[in-house]
Tab-separated table of C-alpha atoms in Angstrom:
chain	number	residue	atom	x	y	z
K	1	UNK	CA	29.498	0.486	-46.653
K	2	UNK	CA	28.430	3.200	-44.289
K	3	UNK	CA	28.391	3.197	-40.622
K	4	UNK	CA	25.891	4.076	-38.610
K	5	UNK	CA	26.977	7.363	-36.851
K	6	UNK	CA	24.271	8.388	-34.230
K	7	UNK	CA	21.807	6.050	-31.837
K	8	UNK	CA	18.411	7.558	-30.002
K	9	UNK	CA	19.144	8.554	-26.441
K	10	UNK	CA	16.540	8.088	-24.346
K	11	UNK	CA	15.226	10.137	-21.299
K	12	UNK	CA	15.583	8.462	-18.256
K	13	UNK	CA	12.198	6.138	-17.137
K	14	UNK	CA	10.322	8.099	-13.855
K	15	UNK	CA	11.506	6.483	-10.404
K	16	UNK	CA	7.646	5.346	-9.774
K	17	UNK	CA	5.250	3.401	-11.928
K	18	UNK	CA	3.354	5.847	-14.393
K	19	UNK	CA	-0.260	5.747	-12.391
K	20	UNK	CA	-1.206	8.102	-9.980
K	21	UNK	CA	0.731	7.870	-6.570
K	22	UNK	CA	-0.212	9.844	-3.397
K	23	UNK	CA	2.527	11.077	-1.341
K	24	UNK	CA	3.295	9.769	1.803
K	25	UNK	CA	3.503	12.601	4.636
K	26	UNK	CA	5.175	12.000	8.298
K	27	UNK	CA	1.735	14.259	9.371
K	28	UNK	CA	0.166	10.919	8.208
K	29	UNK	CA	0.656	9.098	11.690
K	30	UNK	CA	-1.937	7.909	14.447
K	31	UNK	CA	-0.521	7.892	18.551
K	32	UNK	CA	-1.753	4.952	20.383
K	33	UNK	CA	-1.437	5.591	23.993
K	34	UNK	CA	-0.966	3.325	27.360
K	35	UNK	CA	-3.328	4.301	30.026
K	36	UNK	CA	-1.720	3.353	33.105
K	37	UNK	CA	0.971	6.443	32.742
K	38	UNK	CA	0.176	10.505	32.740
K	39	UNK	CA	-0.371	12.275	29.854
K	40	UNK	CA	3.624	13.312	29.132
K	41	UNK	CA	4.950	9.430	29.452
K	42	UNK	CA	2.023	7.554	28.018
K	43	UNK	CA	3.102	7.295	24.111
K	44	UNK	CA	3.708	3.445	22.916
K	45	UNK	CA	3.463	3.792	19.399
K	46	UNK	CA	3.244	6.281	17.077
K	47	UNK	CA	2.792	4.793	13.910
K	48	UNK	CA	2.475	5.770	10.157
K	49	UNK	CA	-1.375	5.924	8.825
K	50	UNK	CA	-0.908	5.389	5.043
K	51	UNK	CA	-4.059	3.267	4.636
K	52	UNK	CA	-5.828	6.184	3.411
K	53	UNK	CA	-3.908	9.479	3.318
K	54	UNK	CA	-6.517	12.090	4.052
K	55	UNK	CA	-5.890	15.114	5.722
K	56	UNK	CA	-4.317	15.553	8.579
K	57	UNK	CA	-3.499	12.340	10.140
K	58	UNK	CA	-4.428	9.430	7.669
K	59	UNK	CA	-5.761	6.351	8.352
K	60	UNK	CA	-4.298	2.667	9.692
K	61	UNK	CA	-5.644	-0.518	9.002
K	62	UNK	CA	-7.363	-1.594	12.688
K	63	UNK	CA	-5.865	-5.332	12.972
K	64	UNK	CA	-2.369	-3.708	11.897
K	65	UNK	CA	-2.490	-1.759	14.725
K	66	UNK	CA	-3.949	-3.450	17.009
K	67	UNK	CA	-1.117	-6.241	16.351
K	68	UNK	CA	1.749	-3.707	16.648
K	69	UNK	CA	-0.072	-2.332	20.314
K	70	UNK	CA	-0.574	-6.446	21.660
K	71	UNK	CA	2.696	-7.265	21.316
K	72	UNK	CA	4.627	-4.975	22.908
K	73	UNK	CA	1.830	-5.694	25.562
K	74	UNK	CA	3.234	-9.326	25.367
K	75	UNK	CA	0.656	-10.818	22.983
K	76	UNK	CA	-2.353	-9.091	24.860
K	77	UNK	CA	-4.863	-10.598	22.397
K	78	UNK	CA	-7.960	-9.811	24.717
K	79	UNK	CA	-6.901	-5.947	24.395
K	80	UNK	CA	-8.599	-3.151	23.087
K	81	UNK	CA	-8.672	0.520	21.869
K	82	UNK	CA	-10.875	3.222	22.740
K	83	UNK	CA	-11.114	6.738	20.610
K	84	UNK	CA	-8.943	9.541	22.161
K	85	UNK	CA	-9.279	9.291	25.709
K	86	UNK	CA	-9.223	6.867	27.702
K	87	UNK	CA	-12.746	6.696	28.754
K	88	UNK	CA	-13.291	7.114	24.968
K	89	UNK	CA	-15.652	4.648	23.428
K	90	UNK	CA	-14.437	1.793	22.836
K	91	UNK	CA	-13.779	0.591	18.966
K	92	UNK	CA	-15.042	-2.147	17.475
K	93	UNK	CA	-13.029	-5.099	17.271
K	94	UNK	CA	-13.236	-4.959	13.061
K	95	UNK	CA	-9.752	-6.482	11.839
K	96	UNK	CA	-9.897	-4.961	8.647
K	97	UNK	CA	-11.596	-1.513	9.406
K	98	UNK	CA	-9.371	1.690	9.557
K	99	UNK	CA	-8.646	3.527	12.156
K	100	UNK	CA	-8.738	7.720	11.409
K	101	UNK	CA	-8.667	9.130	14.682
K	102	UNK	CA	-5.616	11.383	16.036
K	103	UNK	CA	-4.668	9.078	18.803
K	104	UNK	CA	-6.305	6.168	20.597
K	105	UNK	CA	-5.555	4.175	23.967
K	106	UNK	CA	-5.078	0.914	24.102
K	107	UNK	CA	-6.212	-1.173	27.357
K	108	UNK	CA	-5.344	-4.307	28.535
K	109	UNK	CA	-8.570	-6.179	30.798
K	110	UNK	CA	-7.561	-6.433	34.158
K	111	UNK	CA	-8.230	-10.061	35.047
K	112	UNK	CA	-10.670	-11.069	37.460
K	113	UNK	CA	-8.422	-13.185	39.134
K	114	UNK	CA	-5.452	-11.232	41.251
K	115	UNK	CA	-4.101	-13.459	43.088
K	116	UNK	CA	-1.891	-14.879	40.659
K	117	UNK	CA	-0.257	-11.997	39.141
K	118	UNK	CA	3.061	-10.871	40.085
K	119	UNK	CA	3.512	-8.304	42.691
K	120	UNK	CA	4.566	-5.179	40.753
K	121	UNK	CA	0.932	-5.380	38.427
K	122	UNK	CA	-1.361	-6.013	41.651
K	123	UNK	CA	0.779	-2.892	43.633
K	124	UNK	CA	0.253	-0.593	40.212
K	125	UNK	CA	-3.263	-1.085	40.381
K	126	UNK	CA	-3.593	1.123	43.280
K	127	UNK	CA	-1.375	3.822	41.570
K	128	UNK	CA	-4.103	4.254	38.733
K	129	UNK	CA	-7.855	3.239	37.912
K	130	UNK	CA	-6.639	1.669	34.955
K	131	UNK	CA	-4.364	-1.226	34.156
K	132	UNK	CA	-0.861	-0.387	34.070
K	133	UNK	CA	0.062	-3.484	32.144
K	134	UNK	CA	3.776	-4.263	31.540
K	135	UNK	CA	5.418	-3.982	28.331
K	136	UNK	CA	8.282	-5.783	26.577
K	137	UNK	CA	10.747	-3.652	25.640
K	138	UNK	CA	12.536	-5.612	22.791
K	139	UNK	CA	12.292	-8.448	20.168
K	140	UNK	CA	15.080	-10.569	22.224
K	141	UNK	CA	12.471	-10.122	25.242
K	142	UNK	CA	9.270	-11.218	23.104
K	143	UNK	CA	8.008	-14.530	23.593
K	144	UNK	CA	6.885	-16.121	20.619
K	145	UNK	CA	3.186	-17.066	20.705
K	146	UNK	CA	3.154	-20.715	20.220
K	147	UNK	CA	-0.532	-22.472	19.240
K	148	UNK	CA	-1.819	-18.663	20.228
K	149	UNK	CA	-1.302	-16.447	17.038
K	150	UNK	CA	-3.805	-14.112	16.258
K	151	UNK	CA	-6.208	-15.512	14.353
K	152	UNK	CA	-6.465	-13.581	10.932
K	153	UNK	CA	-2.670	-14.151	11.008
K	154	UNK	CA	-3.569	-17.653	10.081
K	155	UNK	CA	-2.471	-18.333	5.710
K	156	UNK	CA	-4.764	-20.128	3.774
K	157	UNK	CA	-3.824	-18.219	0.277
K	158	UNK	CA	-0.163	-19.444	0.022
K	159	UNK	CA	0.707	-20.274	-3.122
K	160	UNK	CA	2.383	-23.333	-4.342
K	161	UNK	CA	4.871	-22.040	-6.645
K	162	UNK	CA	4.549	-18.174	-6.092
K	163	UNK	CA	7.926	-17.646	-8.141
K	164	UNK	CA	6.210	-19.510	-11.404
K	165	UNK	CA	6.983	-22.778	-13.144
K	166	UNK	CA	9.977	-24.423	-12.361
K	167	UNK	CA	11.894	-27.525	-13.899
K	168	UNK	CA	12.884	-29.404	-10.852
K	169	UNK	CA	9.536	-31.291	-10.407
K	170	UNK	CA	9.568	-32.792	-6.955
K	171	UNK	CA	12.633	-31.895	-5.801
K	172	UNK	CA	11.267	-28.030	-4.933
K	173	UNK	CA	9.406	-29.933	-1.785
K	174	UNK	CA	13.077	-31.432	-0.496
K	175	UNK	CA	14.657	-29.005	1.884
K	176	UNK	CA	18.283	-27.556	0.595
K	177	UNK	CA	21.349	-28.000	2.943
K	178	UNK	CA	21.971	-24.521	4.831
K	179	UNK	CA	25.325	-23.845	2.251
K	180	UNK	CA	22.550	-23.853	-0.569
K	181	UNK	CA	19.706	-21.902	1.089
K	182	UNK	CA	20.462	-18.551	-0.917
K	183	UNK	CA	20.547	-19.871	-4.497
K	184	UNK	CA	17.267	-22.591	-2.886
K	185	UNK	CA	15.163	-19.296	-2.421
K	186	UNK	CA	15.983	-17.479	-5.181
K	187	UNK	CA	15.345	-20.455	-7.537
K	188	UNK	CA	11.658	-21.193	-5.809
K	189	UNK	CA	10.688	-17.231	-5.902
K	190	UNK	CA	12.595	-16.417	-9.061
K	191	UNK	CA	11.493	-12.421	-8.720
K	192	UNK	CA	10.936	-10.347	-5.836
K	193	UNK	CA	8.483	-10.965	-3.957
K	194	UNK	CA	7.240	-7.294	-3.330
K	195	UNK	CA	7.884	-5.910	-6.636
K	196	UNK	CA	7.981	-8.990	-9.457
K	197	UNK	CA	11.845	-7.853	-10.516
K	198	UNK	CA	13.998	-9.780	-11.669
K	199	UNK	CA	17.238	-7.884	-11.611
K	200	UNK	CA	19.133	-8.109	-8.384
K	201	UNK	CA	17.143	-9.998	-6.366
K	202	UNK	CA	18.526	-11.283	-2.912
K	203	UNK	CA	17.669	-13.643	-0.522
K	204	UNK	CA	16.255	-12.238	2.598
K	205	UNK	CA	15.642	-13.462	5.906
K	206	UNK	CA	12.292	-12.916	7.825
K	207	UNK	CA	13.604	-13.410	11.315
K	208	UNK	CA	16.750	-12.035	10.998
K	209	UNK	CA	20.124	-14.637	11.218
K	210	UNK	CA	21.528	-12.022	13.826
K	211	UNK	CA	18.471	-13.144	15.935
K	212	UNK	CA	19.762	-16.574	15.989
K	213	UNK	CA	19.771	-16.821	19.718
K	214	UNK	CA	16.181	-15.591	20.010
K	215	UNK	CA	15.409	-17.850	17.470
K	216	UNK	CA	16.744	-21.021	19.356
K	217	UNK	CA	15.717	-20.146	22.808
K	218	UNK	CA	11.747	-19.638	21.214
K	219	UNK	CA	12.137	-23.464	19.731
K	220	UNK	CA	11.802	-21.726	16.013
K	221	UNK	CA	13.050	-24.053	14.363
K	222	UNK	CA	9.800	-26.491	14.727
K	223	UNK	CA	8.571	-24.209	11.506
K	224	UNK	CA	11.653	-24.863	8.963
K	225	UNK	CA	11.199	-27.246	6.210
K	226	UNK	CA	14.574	-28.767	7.183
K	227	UNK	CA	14.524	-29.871	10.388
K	228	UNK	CA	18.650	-31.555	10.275
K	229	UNK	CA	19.615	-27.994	10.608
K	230	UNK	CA	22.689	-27.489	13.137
K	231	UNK	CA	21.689	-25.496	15.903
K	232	UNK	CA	24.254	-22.545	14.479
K	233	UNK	CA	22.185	-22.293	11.576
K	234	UNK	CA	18.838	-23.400	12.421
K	235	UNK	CA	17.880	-19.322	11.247
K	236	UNK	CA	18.959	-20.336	7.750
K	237	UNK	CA	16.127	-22.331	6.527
K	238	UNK	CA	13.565	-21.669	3.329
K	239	UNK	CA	10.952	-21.398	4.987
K	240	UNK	CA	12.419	-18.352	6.534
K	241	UNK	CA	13.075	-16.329	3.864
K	242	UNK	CA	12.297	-14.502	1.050
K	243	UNK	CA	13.701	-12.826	-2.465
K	244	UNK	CA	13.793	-9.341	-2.613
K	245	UNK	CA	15.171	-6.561	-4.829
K	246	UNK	CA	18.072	-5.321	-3.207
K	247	UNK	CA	17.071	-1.864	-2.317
K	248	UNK	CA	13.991	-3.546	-1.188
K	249	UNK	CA	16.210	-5.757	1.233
K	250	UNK	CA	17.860	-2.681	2.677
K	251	UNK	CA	14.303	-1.284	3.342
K	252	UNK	CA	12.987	-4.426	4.902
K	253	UNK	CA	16.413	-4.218	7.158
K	254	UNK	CA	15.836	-0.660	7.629
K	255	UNK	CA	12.435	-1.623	9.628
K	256	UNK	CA	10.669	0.324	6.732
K	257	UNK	CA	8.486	-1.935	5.813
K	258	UNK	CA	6.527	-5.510	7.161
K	259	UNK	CA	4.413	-8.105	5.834
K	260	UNK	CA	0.184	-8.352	7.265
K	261	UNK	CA	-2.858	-9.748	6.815
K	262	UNK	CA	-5.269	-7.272	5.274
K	263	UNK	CA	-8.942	-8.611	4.132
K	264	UNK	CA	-7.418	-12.124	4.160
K	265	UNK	CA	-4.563	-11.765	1.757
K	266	UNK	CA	-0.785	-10.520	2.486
K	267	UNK	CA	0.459	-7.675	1.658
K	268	UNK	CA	3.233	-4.963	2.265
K	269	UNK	CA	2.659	-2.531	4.845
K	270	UNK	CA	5.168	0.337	5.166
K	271	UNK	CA	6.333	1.848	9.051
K	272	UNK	CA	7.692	4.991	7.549
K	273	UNK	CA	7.538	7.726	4.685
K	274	UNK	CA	9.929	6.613	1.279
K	275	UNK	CA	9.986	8.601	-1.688
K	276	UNK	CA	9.597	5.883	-3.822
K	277	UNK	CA	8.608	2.241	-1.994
K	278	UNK	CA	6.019	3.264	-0.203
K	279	UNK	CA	4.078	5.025	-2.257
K	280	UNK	CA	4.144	2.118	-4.841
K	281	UNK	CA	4.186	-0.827	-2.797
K	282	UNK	CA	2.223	0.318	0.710
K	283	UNK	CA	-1.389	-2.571	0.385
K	284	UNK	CA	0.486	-4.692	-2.664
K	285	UNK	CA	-0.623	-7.851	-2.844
K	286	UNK	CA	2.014	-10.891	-2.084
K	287	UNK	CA	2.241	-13.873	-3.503
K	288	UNK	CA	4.136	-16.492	-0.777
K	289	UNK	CA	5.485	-20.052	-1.722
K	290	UNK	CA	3.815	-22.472	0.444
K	291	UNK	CA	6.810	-23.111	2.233
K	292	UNK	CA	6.781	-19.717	3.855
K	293	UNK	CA	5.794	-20.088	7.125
K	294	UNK	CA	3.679	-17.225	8.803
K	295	UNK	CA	5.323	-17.714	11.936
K	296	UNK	CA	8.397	-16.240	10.359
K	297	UNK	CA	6.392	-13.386	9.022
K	298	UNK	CA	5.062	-13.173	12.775
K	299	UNK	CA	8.498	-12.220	13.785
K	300	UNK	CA	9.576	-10.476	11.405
K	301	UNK	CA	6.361	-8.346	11.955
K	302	UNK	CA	7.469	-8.048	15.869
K	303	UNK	CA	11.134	-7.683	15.136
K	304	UNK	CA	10.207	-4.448	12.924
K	305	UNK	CA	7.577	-2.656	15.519
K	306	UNK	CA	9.952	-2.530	18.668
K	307	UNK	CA	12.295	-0.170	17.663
K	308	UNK	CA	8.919	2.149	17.618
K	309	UNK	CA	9.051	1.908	21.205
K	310	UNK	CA	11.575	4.249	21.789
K	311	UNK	CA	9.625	7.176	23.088
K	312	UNK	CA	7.930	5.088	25.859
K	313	UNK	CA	11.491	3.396	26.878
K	314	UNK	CA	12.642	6.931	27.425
K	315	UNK	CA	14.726	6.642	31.040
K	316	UNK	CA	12.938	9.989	32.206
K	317	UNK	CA	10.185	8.082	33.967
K	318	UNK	CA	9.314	4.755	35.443
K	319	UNK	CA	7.731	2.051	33.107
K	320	UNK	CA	6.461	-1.005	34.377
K	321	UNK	CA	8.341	-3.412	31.690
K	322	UNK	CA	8.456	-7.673	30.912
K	323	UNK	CA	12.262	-8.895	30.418
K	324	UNK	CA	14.466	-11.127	30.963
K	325	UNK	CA	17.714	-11.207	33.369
K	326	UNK	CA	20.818	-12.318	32.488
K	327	UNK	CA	19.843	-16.068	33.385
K	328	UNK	CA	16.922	-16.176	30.943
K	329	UNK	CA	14.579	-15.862	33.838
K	330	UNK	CA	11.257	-13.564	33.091
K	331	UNK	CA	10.869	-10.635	35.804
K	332	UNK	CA	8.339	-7.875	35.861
K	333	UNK	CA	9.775	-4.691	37.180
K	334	UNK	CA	9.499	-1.058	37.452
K	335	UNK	CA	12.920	0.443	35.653
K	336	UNK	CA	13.635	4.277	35.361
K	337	UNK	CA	16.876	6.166	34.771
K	338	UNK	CA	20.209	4.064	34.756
K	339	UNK	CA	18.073	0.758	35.935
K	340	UNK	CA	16.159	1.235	32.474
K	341	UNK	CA	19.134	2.570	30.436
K	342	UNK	CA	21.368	-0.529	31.417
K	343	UNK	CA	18.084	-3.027	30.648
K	344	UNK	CA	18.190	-1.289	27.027
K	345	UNK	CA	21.580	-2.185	26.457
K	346	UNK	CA	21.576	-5.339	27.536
K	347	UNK	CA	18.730	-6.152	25.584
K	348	UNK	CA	20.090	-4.815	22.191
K	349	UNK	CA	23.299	-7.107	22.536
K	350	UNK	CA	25.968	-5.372	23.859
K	351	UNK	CA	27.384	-8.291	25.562
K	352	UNK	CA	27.611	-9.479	21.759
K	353	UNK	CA	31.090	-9.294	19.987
K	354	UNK	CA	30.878	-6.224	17.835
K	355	UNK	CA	33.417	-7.676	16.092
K	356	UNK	CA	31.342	-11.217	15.626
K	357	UNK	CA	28.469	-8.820	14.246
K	358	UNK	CA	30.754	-6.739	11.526
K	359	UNK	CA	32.265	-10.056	10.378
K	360	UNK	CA	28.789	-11.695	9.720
K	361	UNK	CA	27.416	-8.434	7.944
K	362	UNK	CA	30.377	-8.582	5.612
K	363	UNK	CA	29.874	-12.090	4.745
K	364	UNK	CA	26.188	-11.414	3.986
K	365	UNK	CA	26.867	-8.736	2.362
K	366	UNK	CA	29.411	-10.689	-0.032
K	367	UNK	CA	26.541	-13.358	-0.227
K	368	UNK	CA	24.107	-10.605	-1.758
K	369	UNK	CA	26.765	-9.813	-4.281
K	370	UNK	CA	27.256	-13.268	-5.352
K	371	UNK	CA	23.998	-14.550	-5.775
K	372	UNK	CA	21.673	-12.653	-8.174
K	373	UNK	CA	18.948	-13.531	-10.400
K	374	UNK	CA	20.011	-12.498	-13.877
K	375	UNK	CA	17.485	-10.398	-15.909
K	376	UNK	CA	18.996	-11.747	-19.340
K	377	UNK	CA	18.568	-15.650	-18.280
K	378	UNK	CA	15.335	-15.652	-16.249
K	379	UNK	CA	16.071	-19.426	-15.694
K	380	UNK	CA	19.448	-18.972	-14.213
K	381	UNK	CA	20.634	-17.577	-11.179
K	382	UNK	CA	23.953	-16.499	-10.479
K	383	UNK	CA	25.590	-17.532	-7.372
C-alpha cells in the first residue's frame, strides 16, 4: 500500500476578522480641560475618540467621557462640559451622544453653600472666576460611590448564564471557596467574554487582587457572591471577575481597554490605539453572567482612567488635589514640586514590598498557565 507523501499547507488566517476594520490613529483623541488652571497646566484627560474615527480628531461617546472627567473630580456627578473654551456653550447632558470637538472643559458647579467647604476650595475661588475643584490623583485615593453610581451605570441586561448551558444545575448560584475561584469563572463563562474564544482563556479580575487594600478599606466586599471570604482574599470572589483570552488579559492589565454602558448595553471600550483589539473589539457587545457585579466594573473602569492623569499630576505647577495621608485621613491641599512628587509615590505603593508584589505576579502568572479552557473539550477546563 502507498503512503501518502504530501499534505496542503495552508496560508496563515489574517490577524483581524475578514470585514472591514478602520484603523485606529493616536490623532483620534479629544482633550478635556480643567478650568480653574491657565492654559499650559489645565490638561486632565486626553483621551482616545474611536467612537467614530473621522478626520482629525474622532469622536467619544459623551457618558464615557463624562465618567472618566467625574471621577477624577471625585464622583462630580452634577458636572458638566462646555465646547472649547471655557465660556463655550455648554453640551447637552445626552449619555449616549458623541462628542467630536477638539477639546472641551469640564466644570464642576460651585455650590451655593460656602461655608462648609474646606479652606483650600473657598481661598481658590478668589484665584480664578471659575471653580478650581480638587482632583484625586489615584485609584488608592478614589472613594467608591456607594448608593450614588451614575445612573446609566445601573445593569438590567445581565445575563443568566452568559457562558451557555451548563450541567451543574443549581449549584452555578453557590459561591466557590477562594482556592476554586479560577476554574469557578472559567466554568460559568466558558469563552471569553470579549471575543467568544475558547482557547486560552484566563480568569481575570475586575478590581485588581493587588488593590486588595483599596478594596477592603471601600467595604467591597458587600458586592461578592461569597460573603465567608477571609479578609486576605475578599478581592478573589466571582463576582469580580471575568474570562478572558490571554492576550486580551494582558490588554485589560495594560489599561488598554474598559468595560461601559453605551445605549443601555455593555460593551468594550478601548483607552488606546492596538493593531489588532481595538479595531475589532472597540463598541462589542458583552454578554455578563448575572453574578457580575457592576460595581466591580465601576472600578475597574476608575482603576484604568487614572493613569491618564499623568499630564495634570506633572510637579511643574500647583494642583489643588483630594488624598489621603498616611493615617487614612482625607485632606485637600495644594501640592507642587517635591510635595506633589512624594504624594505620587506614596500613592502608587511604594511603601509596598516590591518583593511581596513580584512574588504574587509570579503566582498569578503560574495560575494563568494552569488553568485553561481547552478548545478540543469545550466541556472541560484544565486547571
Amino acid at each position: 500500500m502507498s503512503l501518502q507523501t504530501s499534505v496542503s499547507l495552508l496560508r496563515p488566517f489574517p490577524a483581524s476578522p475578514s470585514r472591514n476594520l478602520s484603523k485606529h490613529k493616536s490623532s483620534h483623541r479629544i482633550r478635556f480641560l480643567h478650568p480653574g488652571y491657565s492654559d499650559d497646566h489645565n490638561l486632565l484627560l486626553n483621551l482616545s475618540a474611536f467612537d467614530t474615527l473621522g478626520p482629525p480628531h474622532g469622536g467619544i461617546h459623551y457618558g464615557t467621557a463624562f465618567l472618566a472627567c467625574a471621577i477624577v473630580a471625585g464622583n462630580s456627578w452634577s458636572g458638566y462640559l462646555t465646547e472649547s473654551t471655557r465660556d463655550g456653550n455648554r453640551v447637552k447632558h445626552q449619555v449616549d451622544a458623541i462628542l467630536r470637538n477638539e477639546q472641551y472643559y469640564f466644570h464642576v458647579p460651585i455650590p451655593e453653600d460656602q461655608s462648609s467647604l474646606p479652606a483650600p476650595i473657598r481661598f481658590s475661588f478668589a484665584d480664578s472666576s471659575y471653580h478650581k475643584y480638587p482632583v484625586c490623583p489615584s485609584f488608592r485615593n478614589w472613594k467608591f460611590p456607594h448608593r450614588d453610581l451614575p445612573p446609566f451605570w445601573l445593569a438590567h441586561d445581565m445575563i443568566p448564564d452568559a457562558g451557555g448551558d451548563t450541567n451543574d444545575g443549581d449549584l452555578s448560584d453557590i459561591p466557590p471557596p477562594t482556592s476554586n475561584i479560577t476554574l469557578a469563572v472559567l466554568r460559568r463563562d466558558r469563552s471569553c467574554r470579549l471575543s467568544n474564544s475558547k482557547d486560552y482563556v484566563e480568569c481575570a479580575h475586575l478590581c485588581p487582587d493587588t488593590e486588595t487594600n483599596w478594596f477592603n478599606g471601600q467595604a467591597m466586599a458587600s458586592y461578592n457572591t461569597n460573603s465567608q471570604l477571609l479578609i486576605d482574599n475578599s478581592v478573589n470572589d466571582a463576582a469580580n471577575a471575568i474570562a478572558l483570552r490571554a492576550d486580551i488579559h494582558s490588554a485589560f492589565d495594560d489599561h488598554s481597554f474598559v468595560f461601559v454602558r453605551k445605549f443601555g448595553v455593555w460593551v468594550a471600550h478601548f483607552l488606546k490605539p492596538t493593531n489588532e483589539l481595538g479595531p475589532c473589539y472597540h463598541n462589542t457587545r458583552i454578554g455578563f453572567h448575572r453574578e457580575v457585579s457592576p460595581a466591580f466594573l465601576l472600578s475597574r473602569f476608575a482603576y484604568s482612567i487614572f493613569p491618564y492623569l499623568s499630564s495634570f499630576l506633572s510637579p511643574t505647577a500647583k494642583k489643588l488635589l483630594r488624598f489621603r495621608d498616611e493615617n487614612g485621613i482625607e485632606m485637600i491641599k495644594e501640592l507642587g514640586g517635591d510635595d506633589l512628587r512624594i504624594v505620587m509615590t506614596k500613592t502608587r505603593g511604594r511603601s509596598e514590598s516590591l518583593k511581596r508584589r513580584r512574588t504574587e505576579d509570579d503566582q498569578e502568572t503560574q495560575q494563568r498557565r494552569r488553568c485553561r479552557i481547552s478548545s478540543a473539550d469545550s466541556s472541560s477546563t484544565h486547571c
